[in-house]
Amino acid sequence: MCTELQTSASMATQASSAIAIPIPDSTKCCGSRAYLVPPIAILVDVGLPLLLLTTFAVTFRMRRAMASKKQTVESTDEDTHIAPFTTVEVLSENVADTMQEVLTEHRPSYLWLLDFAFVSKMRGKSVSPIHRAAKAEKELLVLAFLPLKELLVRLGITSADVGLTQQEVERRQLASGPNRVVVGKPQSLLSLTANALLQPFNLLMVVIAVVTVSPPNSDWKTFTMVMVLLVVAIVLRWTEDMRNVRSSQTLQSPVVATSWVLRDSTEKQVSTEDVVMGDVVRLLPGNVVPGDVRIIQARSLSIGTAALTGEATPVHKKATASSAEPGLLEQDNLCFAGTHVVSGDGLCVVLRTGNETYIAGIAKALAAQGHMNAFDFAVRRIVYMFIAFVVVMVPLVIVLNGSTTGDWHGAVTFGLSVAVALTPQMLPMIVTANLVQGVRQLRKHKAVVKRLDAVQNLGAMDVLCTDKTGTLTSDQNTLALEGNQDYTSRDVLKLAYANSFFQSGLPNHVDLGVLAYGNKHGFASEVEADWAAVDEIPFNFERRRLSVVLQDLAGGSTKRILVCKGAIEEVLAVSTYVMEEDTVQPLDEVQINKVQQAANAMASKGLRVLGVATRSLDHGRVTVNAGDECLMVFWGFLTLRDEVKASAGPALCSLMDNGVAIKVLTGDTLLGAKQVWDTIGMPSTDGIEGHNLAAMEADQFLATVRRCSIFAKVTPQQKVQIVTMLQKNDHIVGFLGDGTNDALALRRADVGVSVDSGTDVAKDAADVVLLEKDLQILGTGMVIGRIIYGNTIKYIKFSSSSSFGNTFSILAAAVWLPFTPIAPIQVLLLNLLYNISQVAIPWDTMDPEFLKKPKKWSAKFLGVYM
């Protein structure tokens, strides 16, 4: 042991000769301190690691308890919102008087803001934005009750049938800017510089520099060296941060939603970012509401408000306010930015856009709360572990070095240098650079990343839930008539064409397939001559049907019929009769079984089966609702072929080979889903339908989710339940979908993936958007995410092993040597050189074996590794 210490002293003498540090004679140290060997060895090798781990464990438990308490408090306020709107003009006294009672009752949404204002004032914070938010919420409520003509005048609109002029639109765009929610301003050059300067590690180096020139042992050479190293560290950090910010800005998502607006009496499709206050907008199924709007006209309009309220059930909207409900969110004639159209259609006028919308205030509040996902939480835990080591190690180094050498001034300087060496200064830069590098690589593969850490979540994903229609299949439906002539007569095809032709919503791919066939076979002229549209019952994902009311035009007849098209089982459920050989017969069990057997035979071939039924209505019937879909006559069904994507099989098989379980969640039939599963070439698995899931208890539901890979006829809410159950069982879940019914699950998953051809609401909810329908990009993203994890872990392991190894060596040497074993300036210099070498880590590669399994972030590995 003495020989080793003498060798260490000799090496330290050579290392410090460049800066002429005097080293006292150490030949007498060994004999006088030999009795300290056993206790010091036990302290350093056993006691110190246990103390460090205990400190970290206690700190982590305390923080988790505090976070749990905070979450409990916040959960009681889940219905609260912040809505910073601009002030509108003062209303006329008569309107204000009629609103007084409603405004007096309207309190629930912002009562908590006033409590928070009091707390903020006690802390010395500004409270004026909160009071403005509460006032603005009242103002929007007033606009819900304002007479329509007066509202249009205040918005500068001459008529809802004309809309704004293009000149006025350009003026308002110039005044208000693009219609987008911006939470926080982009980092400026000044903020980047301040961030690089005010790092805790830099402040430690400043303290070291000050201590080195403090009397009585002022060392200006060391001071100069420390300041040079400080400047180099700041320049390095500033350069890397600037490059990462510029890369992030360059890689901003180009995915843009669109809206149909009425301008100069012409309806046109524009980017949602170009919508301004006062625009008259048509709402169609799948559209994202472009701002805070008031409904002018509505036809069976249902709005999905999950992004705003968390409620999965769509809310029915109409053109009149609800005087019975004083709350802002309960008004039937108001819709808010961030929500989307589930079914029906309507016409609305825009009241607020961009950062003045209701949801913008919520976004700012959430940003202020600093919500952390699993990735952020794991990184923070790692940082806390490093801090725990620093808190224990540095005082110990100072005490041991000071008591040994008697130079407490130098011991403090040395201890602070060790603190700088122990801290992972480059960790934020390495993490950001890794993520930006991953985003850049995915962009080259035609994928847009909307949230930076989504790339890492792709690598951590161990379960992928995917929709079937339009995701695994091409969603290019073509009518397939072979094998089902008994139930697909020309009359059935004509009725189906009329249903698709007269429905006013946005045509889906099924409608497009039916219309393409009908146009080719001359149905268009016949349908227009025979019928005229009167009303409709829009499609939704609970009924899975769409019905239109048609007026018979033949010979001036007043006859009206309701034509229904939808999923075969849903149409059969509302049918009482069946059309056989031009005769209406009762639909008995024998007939139902016969139809279902024929439909199942088609579904087993991978065909989509849609039923068609009609019902005669009373003369003069103008409006209908979902309750009128009953006592119908079943005419037959039509089948459509939706080819499986060529890239689906290789992509999913590659994911499974790399440790990712695949689960298909679809609203289609179980037979159809299994046929697609088999066509792709996936291993055999169990499947279940949504109505069976709905009857299960929690334990049985969990077991089923684990066992089955195919979930058919599931609702949007059930998709969310499946994703949530997987997450509760410690899985990192990805969701791949492109439809409106996938939006809730996309938002709930750890990483949501959609395609550029998907609906606006799906793309808005997704974290990653594929610009091409090549699913193999998912496999590429998975590999990139795992490389990011591996490269980040490399830095953490390199930094921890070198820093702690060196520190333990220094600590042991400080016990035995009557002088500082290595100069503070040498510690800082070695640390800086080491950090510079880590800049290349984001471009490093990983072994193929490492990339074979999902990589989930956790701080546990560091304790085991150490």
XYZ file of N, CA and C in Angstrom, residues 464 466-467 471-472 647-658 660-664 676-677 680 682 736 775-776 778-779:
93
model
N -47.135 -1.744 -29.904
C -47.711 -0.852 -30.920
C -49.145 -1.262 -31.172
N -52.368 -0.517 -33.434
C -52.577 0.082 -34.743
C -54.006 -0.104 -35.216
N -54.523 0.915 -35.868
C -55.804 0.798 -36.549
C -55.610 -0.067 -37.793
N -54.615 2.281 -42.343
C -53.302 2.219 -41.711
C -52.551 0.988 -42.191
N -53.145 -0.177 -41.979
C -52.568 -1.404 -42.534
C -53.064 -1.647 -43.946
N -46.156 -2.395 -47.603
C -45.145 -2.203 -46.556
C -45.615 -2.680 -45.183
N -46.914 -3.038 -45.046
C -47.450 -3.382 -43.729
C -46.807 -4.647 -43.174
N -46.739 -5.708 -43.984
C -46.178 -6.972 -43.521
C -44.727 -6.860 -43.074
N -43.834 -6.396 -43.967
C -42.425 -6.264 -43.547
C -42.232 -5.348 -42.348
N -43.015 -4.261 -42.282
C -42.844 -3.305 -41.175
C -43.230 -3.927 -39.842
N -44.401 -4.581 -39.771
C -44.858 -5.153 -38.507
C -44.013 -6.355 -38.095
N -43.618 -7.164 -39.070
C -42.759 -8.308 -38.742
C -41.408 -7.834 -38.210
N -40.885 -6.763 -38.783
C -39.614 -6.212 -38.315
C -39.753 -5.696 -36.889
N -40.867 -5.037 -36.592
C -41.093 -4.535 -35.234
C -41.174 -5.693 -34.231
N -41.885 -6.756 -34.605
C -42.005 -7.904 -33.699
C -40.647 -8.566 -33.479
N -39.847 -8.664 -34.527
C -38.509 -9.257 -34.385
C -37.619 -8.436 -33.461
N -37.960 -7.156 -33.293
C -37.157 -6.273 -32.450
C -37.827 -5.977 -31.111
N -41.172 -5.604 -30.228
C -42.385 -4.789 -30.124
C -43.606 -5.665 -30.396
N -44.506 -5.771 -29.429
C -45.744 -6.523 -29.611
C -46.728 -5.697 -30.436
N -47.490 -6.353 -31.308
C -48.443 -5.685 -32.201
C -49.855 -6.033 -31.791
N -50.700 -5.013 -31.700
C -52.122 -5.216 -31.415
C -52.935 -4.372 -32.391
N -53.915 -5.000 -33.047
C -54.770 -4.308 -34.005
C -56.074 -3.926 -33.322
N -56.919 -9.727 -42.582
C -55.811 -8.809 -42.826
C -54.579 -9.248 -42.042
N -54.785 -9.662 -40.791
C -53.682 -10.147 -39.949
C -52.961 -11.317 -40.621
N -51.012 -10.285 -43.827
C -49.740 -9.637 -43.512
C -48.667 -10.676 -43.192
N -48.692 -12.423 -40.033
C -48.432 -12.399 -38.598
C -48.775 -13.760 -37.995
N -50.824 3.833 -33.836
C -50.756 4.200 -35.245
C -52.169 4.263 -35.798
N -44.932 2.145 -44.027
C -44.903 1.867 -42.605
C -43.529 1.439 -42.110
N -42.617 1.135 -43.016
C -41.286 0.744 -42.581
C -40.534 1.921 -41.946
N -41.618 3.358 -39.480
C -41.752 3.089 -38.049
C -40.551 2.309 -37.527
N -40.136 1.298 -38.288
C -38.965 0.528 -37.890
C -37.719 1.383 -37.845
